[in-house]
CSV table of C-alpha atoms in Angstrom, one decimal:
chain,number,residue,atom,x,y,z
A,6,ALA,CA,116.8,114.5,29.4
A,7,TRP,CA,114.1,113.4,27.0
A,8,GLU,CA,111.7,113.0,30.0
A,9,LEU,CA,112.1,116.8,30.8
A,10,GLU,CA,109.9,119.2,29.0
A,11,GLY,CA,111.8,120.3,25.9
A,12,GLY,CA,114.6,117.7,26.6
A,13,ASP,CA,113.9,116.1,23.3
A,14,GLY,CA,114.2,119.5,21.4
A,15,LYS,CA,110.3,120.0,21.1
A,16,GLY,CA,109.8,123.7,20.4
A,17,ILE,CA,113.2,124.5,19.7
A,18,ASP,CA,114.5,125.6,16.3
A,19,LEU,CA,118.0,124.4,15.4
A,20,ILE,CA,120.0,125.7,12.5
A,21,ASP,CA,123.2,123.9,11.3
A,22,ILE,CA,125.7,125.9,9.5
A,23,GLU,CA,128.0,123.8,7.3
A,24,GLN,CA,128.7,123.4,3.6
A,25,GLY,CA,126.5,120.4,2.8
A,26,TRP,CA,124.3,117.5,3.9
A,27,THR,CA,122.4,114.5,2.7
A,28,LEU,CA,119.0,115.5,4.0
A,29,ASN,CA,117.2,112.5,2.5
A,30,HIS,CA,119.5,110.2,4.8
A,31,GLN,CA,117.4,107.5,6.5
A,32,ASP,CA,117.8,109.2,9.8
A,33,LEU,CA,117.1,112.6,8.7
A,34,LYS,CA,114.5,112.5,5.9
A,35,ASP,CA,111.5,112.1,8.3
A,36,ALA,CA,112.9,115.2,10.4
A,37,ASN,CA,111.7,117.3,7.5
A,38,ILE,CA,114.9,119.5,7.7
A,39,GLN,CA,114.6,122.7,5.7
A,40,ARG,CA,117.4,124.3,3.8
A,41,LEU,CA,116.9,128.1,4.6
A,42,SER,CA,119.7,129.4,2.3
A,43,GLY,CA,122.8,128.7,0.6
A,44,ARG,CA,124.0,125.9,-1.8
A,45,ASN,CA,124.2,122.3,-0.6
A,46,HIS,CA,127.8,122.1,-1.8
A,47,GLY,CA,130.2,119.7,-0.2
A,48,HIS,CA,131.2,117.8,3.0
A,49,PHE,CA,128.0,115.9,2.9
A,50,GLY,CA,129.3,113.1,5.0
A,51,HIS,CA,130.5,115.3,7.9
A,52,GLY,CA,127.5,117.7,7.7
A,53,THR,CA,125.1,114.7,7.7
A,54,ALA,CA,126.9,112.9,10.7
A,55,VAL,CA,127.0,116.1,12.8
A,56,LEU,CA,123.4,117.0,12.1
A,57,GLY,CA,122.3,113.5,12.8
A,58,ILE,CA,123.9,113.4,16.2
A,59,ILE,CA,121.3,116.3,17.1
A,60,ALA,CA,118.4,115.7,14.8
A,61,ALA,CA,118.1,112.1,13.7
A,62,VAL,CA,114.7,110.9,14.3
A,63,ASP,CA,113.7,107.7,16.1
A,64,ASN,CA,112.6,105.6,13.1
A,65,LYS,CA,113.9,102.1,14.5
A,66,ARG,CA,116.8,102.4,12.1
A,67,GLY,CA,120.3,103.8,12.6
A,68,GLY,CA,120.6,106.3,15.4
A,69,VAL,CA,118.5,108.8,17.4
A,70,GLY,CA,119.7,112.3,17.8
A,71,ILE,CA,119.9,114.0,21.2
A,72,ALA,CA,117.1,116.4,20.4
A,73,PRO,CA,115.1,114.5,17.7
A,74,ARG,CA,111.9,116.6,18.0
A,75,SER,CA,113.8,119.9,17.4
A,76,ASN,CA,112.7,121.9,14.4
A,77,GLY,CA,115.9,121.5,12.1
A,78,LYS,CA,116.9,123.9,9.5
A,79,VAL,CA,120.3,124.2,7.6
A,80,VAL,CA,122.2,127.2,6.1
A,81,SER,CA,125.2,126.7,3.8
A,82,GLN,CA,128.4,128.7,4.0
A,83,TYR,CA,128.0,128.7,0.2
A,84,ARG,CA,125.7,131.5,-0.4
A,85,PRO,CA,123.0,131.4,-3.0
A,86,THR,CA,125.3,133.2,-5.4
A,87,GLY,CA,128.0,130.6,-5.0
A,88,ASP,CA,130.2,132.9,-2.8
A,89,PHE,CA,131.8,131.4,0.3
A,90,ASN,CA,130.8,133.6,3.3
A,91,THR,CA,130.5,132.3,6.8
A,92,ALA,CA,129.5,135.6,8.4
A,93,ASP,CA,126.6,136.0,5.9
A,94,ALA,CA,125.4,132.4,6.7
A,95,ILE,CA,125.6,133.2,10.4
A,96,VAL,CA,123.5,136.5,10.0
A,97,CYS,CA,120.9,134.5,7.8
A,98,ALA,CA,120.6,131.8,10.6
A,99,VAL,CA,120.4,134.5,13.4
A,100,SER,CA,117.7,136.4,11.6
A,101,ALA,CA,115.5,133.1,11.6
A,102,LEU,CA,116.0,132.2,15.2
A,103,LYS,CA,114.5,133.5,18.4
A,104,ASN,CA,115.5,133.5,22.2
A,105,GLY,CA,116.1,129.9,23.3
A,106,ASP,CA,116.9,128.5,20.0
A,107,VAL,CA,120.2,126.8,18.8
A,108,LEU,CA,122.7,127.6,16.2
A,109,LEU,CA,125.2,124.9,15.5
A,110,LEU,CA,128.3,126.4,13.8
A,111,GLU,CA,130.1,123.5,12.2
A,112,ALA,CA,132.7,125.8,10.8
A,113,GLN,CA,136.3,126.8,10.9
A,114,THR,CA,138.1,129.2,8.9
A,115,ARG,CA,141.7,129.5,7.4
A,116,ILE,CA,143.1,133.0,7.3
A,117,GLY,CA,142.4,134.5,3.8
A,118,SER,CA,139.2,132.7,3.0
A,119,SER,CA,137.4,134.5,0.3
A,120,SER,CA,134.2,134.5,-1.8
A,121,SER,CA,135.8,131.7,-4.0
A,122,GLY,CA,136.0,129.2,-1.0
A,123,PRO,CA,138.2,128.5,2.1
A,124,ALA,CA,141.9,129.3,1.8
A,125,THR,CA,144.6,126.9,2.6
A,126,GLY,CA,146.7,126.9,5.8
A,127,PRO,CA,145.9,126.2,9.4
A,128,PHE,CA,142.3,126.1,10.8
A,129,TYR,CA,141.1,128.7,13.2
A,130,PRO,CA,137.7,129.3,15.0
A,131,VAL,CA,135.5,131.5,12.6
A,132,GLU,CA,135.3,134.3,15.1
A,133,VAL,CA,138.8,135.3,14.2
A,134,GLU,CA,137.0,136.8,11.3
A,135,ARG,CA,135.6,140.2,12.6
A,136,ALA,CA,132.4,139.8,10.6
A,137,ALA,CA,131.7,136.3,11.8
A,138,PHE,CA,132.6,137.4,15.4
A,139,ASP,CA,130.0,140.2,15.1
A,140,ALA,CA,127.4,137.9,13.7
A,141,ILE,CA,127.9,135.4,16.5
A,142,ARG,CA,127.5,138.3,19.1
A,143,LEU,CA,124.4,139.3,17.4
A,144,GLY,CA,123.0,135.7,17.9
A,145,THR,CA,124.0,135.5,21.6
A,146,ALA,CA,122.5,138.9,22.2
A,147,LYS,CA,119.2,137.7,21.0
A,148,GLY,CA,119.5,134.7,23.4
A,149,ILE,CA,120.4,132.1,20.9
A,150,THR,CA,122.6,129.4,22.1
A,151,VAL,CA,125.6,129.2,19.6
A,152,VAL,CA,127.4,125.9,19.7
A,153,GLU,CA,130.7,126.0,17.8
A,154,ALA,CA,133.4,123.4,16.7
A,155,ALA,CA,136.2,123.4,19.1
A,156,GLY,CA,139.8,122.3,19.0
A,157,THR,CA,140.0,120.6,15.7
A,158,GLY,CA,142.2,123.1,14.1
A,159,ALA,CA,145.2,122.1,16.4
A,160,GLN,CA,146.2,125.8,16.8
A,161,ASP,CA,147.6,127.6,19.8
A,162,LEU,CA,145.1,130.5,20.2
A,163,GLY,CA,147.1,132.0,23.0
A,164,SER,CA,149.6,133.3,20.4
A,165,TYR,CA,147.0,134.4,17.7
A,166,THR,CA,146.8,138.0,16.9
A,167,ASP,CA,144.4,139.5,14.4
A,168,VAL,CA,145.3,141.9,11.6
A,169,ALA,CA,145.0,144.9,14.2
A,170,GLY,CA,147.4,143.0,16.5
A,171,HIS,CA,144.8,142.1,19.2
A,172,HIS,CA,145.0,138.7,21.0
């Protein structure tokens, strides 16, 4: 894929939404990844590992990401005010991306997440929150490829209903 034009990510903006990263990691520091908004708050190991799978540069140490020449940026779910708001983070990312760019949504939700942070209980895809769903649809309408975590919540989504009773 790297031999194809754009196969290495050149010319593509990539925004990763998570809670935190170690952006000075040996495989990421030369990528000059920019934090667009939010607080670099937690889950640094997870955020760094997933971002590295995509954007780690070829520096003869560690690994190389699948799109090492992409223009990487990050947006935290912990907003600048300290509130936890995935939908707001998605809107921020979508506003900075254009047709053909990629949004990596490393996020799940627990029903009842609030401004103080994620709730306890089982994990669900973030689109079960109406505001997050609408923000994702805005991104796809702009031609942004949205890649979302899948299957890690171990929930049977076939039996899920939202507050309005919709499946």
